[in-house]
Every structure is written in C-alpha cells, then in structure tokens.
C-alpha cells in the first residue's frame, strides 16, 4: 500500500465571531468569513481539530502544493525574524 503525502488545508471561519486557534506552531486569529492556510503538520494539531469538530471553522479544500510551499517559506521567515528579535533582549540589570 502506498503512503499518502499529507497536505495542508484552507480553512474558513464560518461563525459570526472571530475564532482563535492556539496551535503549537502559531496562533491564528480568523475573523468571520476569513480563510487561512494551515500546514500539513498543523492539520494534526489538537486545538485545530477541536475547532473543526465543533464547527468553529470548516475545511474549504486541501492546499495546493504551491500554496503550501509559500506558507512554509513565510513561516520560516517569521521564525528567523523572531529569533533575530530575541537576540540582545536580555533585561538591563545595571542599577
């Protein structure tokens, strides 16, 4: 049996209020009617799965390979930027 390659998803907030999804990789704040891409790894996140189960968000479709690649690059750049921001942020304890 061939193993399937996991894919990300395009999800949509189907509620009249904003939805917050606190995943291990990042936190998504999705306004009413907004759509967001999630990676294949994030698809398995317990908080996202719970939001899908209670229909706080819905799956629109699987992500296209080029969409997923662009999202992964965007997330990697954000992680690098955050790591750069953390350098030299030690509190000044001189008095």
PDB file of C-alpha atoms in Angstrom:
ATOM      1  CA  UNK A   1       0.000   0.000   0.000  1.00  0.00           C
ATOM      2  CA  UNK A   2       1.360   3.415  -0.952  1.00  0.00           C
ATOM      3  CA  UNK A   3       1.781   6.012   1.766  1.00  0.00           C
ATOM      4  CA  UNK A   4      -0.090   9.226   1.178  1.00  0.00           C
ATOM      5  CA  UNK A   5       1.632  12.572   1.434  1.00  0.00           C
ATOM      6  CA  UNK A   6      -0.107  14.753   3.977  1.00  0.00           C
ATOM      7  CA  UNK A   7      -1.287  18.119   2.720  1.00  0.00           C
ATOM      8  CA  UNK A   8      -2.240  21.347   4.359  1.00  0.00           C
ATOM      9  CA  UNK A   9      -5.727  22.815   4.209  1.00  0.00           C
ATOM     10  CA  UNK A  10      -7.526  26.029   3.523  1.00  0.00           C
ATOM     11  CA  UNK A  11      -9.889  26.635   6.450  1.00  0.00           C
ATOM     12  CA  UNK A  12     -12.650  29.194   6.885  1.00  0.00           C
ATOM     13  CA  UNK A  13     -14.272  30.775   9.934  1.00  0.00           C
ATOM     14  CA  UNK A  14     -17.963  30.047   9.463  1.00  0.00           C
ATOM     15  CA  UNK A  15     -19.019  31.820  12.668  1.00  0.00           C
ATOM     16  CA  UNK A  16     -20.279  35.385  13.085  1.00  0.00           C
ATOM     17  CA  UNK A  17     -17.485  35.993  15.631  1.00  0.00           C
ATOM     18  CA  UNK A  18     -13.680  35.780  15.391  1.00  0.00           C
ATOM     19  CA  UNK A  19     -12.101  32.404  16.168  1.00  0.00           C
ATOM     20  CA  UNK A  20      -8.711  31.965  17.853  1.00  0.00           C
ATOM     21  CA  UNK A  21      -6.810  28.729  17.227  1.00  0.00           C
ATOM     22  CA  UNK A  22      -3.797  28.294  19.516  1.00  0.00           C
ATOM     23  CA  UNK A  23      -1.653  25.689  17.802  1.00  0.00           C
ATOM     24  CA  UNK A  24       1.805  24.561  18.885  1.00  0.00           C
ATOM     25  CA  UNK A  25       3.355  26.251  15.846  1.00  0.00           C
ATOM     26  CA  UNK A  26       1.431  29.550  15.908  1.00  0.00           C
ATOM     27  CA  UNK A  27      -1.802  31.238  16.917  1.00  0.00           C
ATOM     28  CA  UNK A  28      -4.359  32.065  14.245  1.00  0.00           C
ATOM     29  CA  UNK A  29      -6.984  34.766  14.710  1.00  0.00           C
ATOM     30  CA  UNK A  30      -9.582  34.356  11.988  1.00  0.00           C
ATOM     31  CA  UNK A  31     -12.349  36.893  11.504  1.00  0.00           C
ATOM     32  CA  UNK A  32     -15.865  35.937  10.369  1.00  0.00           C
ATOM     33  CA  UNK A  33     -15.767  34.649   6.796  1.00  0.00           C
ATOM     34  CA  UNK A  34     -11.951  34.787   6.581  1.00  0.00           C
ATOM     35  CA  UNK A  35      -9.905  31.933   5.151  1.00  0.00           C
ATOM     36  CA  UNK A  36      -6.417  30.829   6.221  1.00  0.00           C
ATOM     37  CA  UNK A  37      -3.966  28.177   5.106  1.00  0.00           C
ATOM     38  CA  UNK A  38      -2.595  25.665   7.595  1.00  0.00           C
ATOM     39  CA  UNK A  39       0.323  23.308   7.007  1.00  0.00           C
ATOM     40  CA  UNK A  40       0.145  19.525   6.902  1.00  0.00           C
ATOM     41  CA  UNK A  41       1.762  19.451  10.362  1.00  0.00           C
ATOM     42  CA  UNK A  42      -0.783  21.912  11.764  1.00  0.00           C
ATOM     43  CA  UNK A  43      -3.691  19.826  10.422  1.00  0.00           C
ATOM     44  CA  UNK A  44      -2.927  17.339  13.208  1.00  0.00           C
ATOM     45  CA  UNK A  45      -2.869  19.975  15.979  1.00  0.00           C
ATOM     46  CA  UNK A  46      -5.371  19.159  18.768  1.00  0.00           C
ATOM     47  CA  UNK A  47      -6.757  22.709  19.052  1.00  0.00           C
ATOM     48  CA  UNK A  48      -7.397  22.956  15.306  1.00  0.00           C
ATOM     49  CA  UNK A  49      -9.030  19.520  15.308  1.00  0.00           C
ATOM     50  CA  UNK A  50     -11.282  20.576  18.183  1.00  0.00           C
ATOM     51  CA  UNK A  51     -12.315  23.756  16.341  1.00  0.00           C
ATOM     52  CA  UNK A  52     -13.119  21.648  13.268  1.00  0.00           C
ATOM     53  CA  UNK A  53     -15.152  19.198  15.348  1.00  0.00           C
ATOM     54  CA  UNK A  54     -17.319  21.896  16.948  1.00  0.00           C
ATOM     55  CA  UNK A  55     -17.592  23.606  13.546  1.00  0.00           C
ATOM     56  CA  UNK A  56     -15.927  26.828  14.646  1.00  0.00           C
ATOM     57  CA  UNK A  57     -14.004  26.542  11.370  1.00  0.00           C
ATOM     58  CA  UNK A  58     -14.592  24.467   8.257  1.00  0.00           C
ATOM     59  CA  UNK A  59     -12.315  22.887   5.685  1.00  0.00           C
ATOM     60  CA  UNK A  60     -12.633  24.639   2.333  1.00  0.00           C
ATOM     61  CA  UNK A  61     -10.212  22.423   0.390  1.00  0.00           C
ATOM     62  CA  UNK A  62      -6.748  20.875   0.531  1.00  0.00           C
ATOM     63  CA  UNK A  63      -3.979  23.380  -0.075  1.00  0.00           C
ATOM     64  CA  UNK A  64      -2.288  23.424  -3.447  1.00  0.00           C
ATOM     65  CA  UNK A  65       1.394  22.412  -3.434  1.00  0.00           C
ATOM     66  CA  UNK A  66       2.498  25.950  -4.368  1.00  0.00           C
ATOM     67  CA  UNK A  67       0.302  27.459  -1.618  1.00  0.00           C
ATOM     68  CA  UNK A  68       1.770  25.138   0.972  1.00  0.00           C
ATOM     69  CA  UNK A  69       5.337  25.883  -0.161  1.00  0.00           C
ATOM     70  CA  UNK A  70       4.682  29.636   0.044  1.00  0.00           C
ATOM     71  CA  UNK A  71       3.167  29.242   3.535  1.00  0.00           C
ATOM     72  CA  UNK A  72       6.140  27.182   4.750  1.00  0.00           C
ATOM     73  CA  UNK A  73       8.554  29.831   3.454  1.00  0.00           C
ATOM     74  CA  UNK A  74       6.530  32.592   5.120  1.00  0.00           C
ATOM     75  CA  UNK A  75       6.502  30.739   8.460  1.00  0.00           C
ATOM     76  CA  UNK A  76      10.256  30.037   8.239  1.00  0.00           C
ATOM     77  CA  UNK A  77      10.953  33.728   7.567  1.00  0.00           C
ATOM     78  CA  UNK A  78       8.765  34.726  10.529  1.00  0.00           C
ATOM     79  CA  UNK A  79      10.662  32.283  12.789  1.00  0.00           C
ATOM     80  CA  UNK A  80      14.017  33.710  11.646  1.00  0.00           C
ATOM     81  CA  UNK A  81      12.798  37.256  12.220  1.00  0.00           C
ATOM     82  CA  UNK A  82      11.563  36.354  15.699  1.00  0.00           C
ATOM     83  CA  UNK A  83      14.872  34.651  16.504  1.00  0.00           C
ATOM     84  CA  UNK A  84      16.695  37.810  15.410  1.00  0.00           C
ATOM     85  CA  UNK A  85      14.429  39.946  17.596  1.00  0.00           C
ATOM     86  CA  UNK A  86      15.222  37.763  20.615  1.00  0.00           C
ATOM     87  CA  UNK A  87      18.965  38.427  20.301  1.00  0.00           C
ATOM     88  CA  UNK A  88      20.102  41.075  22.732  1.00  0.00           C
ATOM     89  CA  UNK A  89      16.815  41.344  24.571  1.00  0.00           C
ATOM     90  CA  UNK A  90      18.232  40.473  27.965  1.00  0.00           C
ATOM     91  CA  UNK A  91      16.920  42.850  30.601  1.00  0.00           C
ATOM     92  CA  UNK A  92      19.320  45.534  31.801  1.00  0.00           C
ATOM     93  CA  UNK A  93      20.031  44.699  35.433  1.00  0.00           C
ATOM     94  CA  UNK A  94      22.529  47.518  35.986  1.00  0.00           C
ATOM     95  CA  UNK A  95      21.497  49.928  38.724  1.00  0.00           C
TER      96      UNK A  95
END
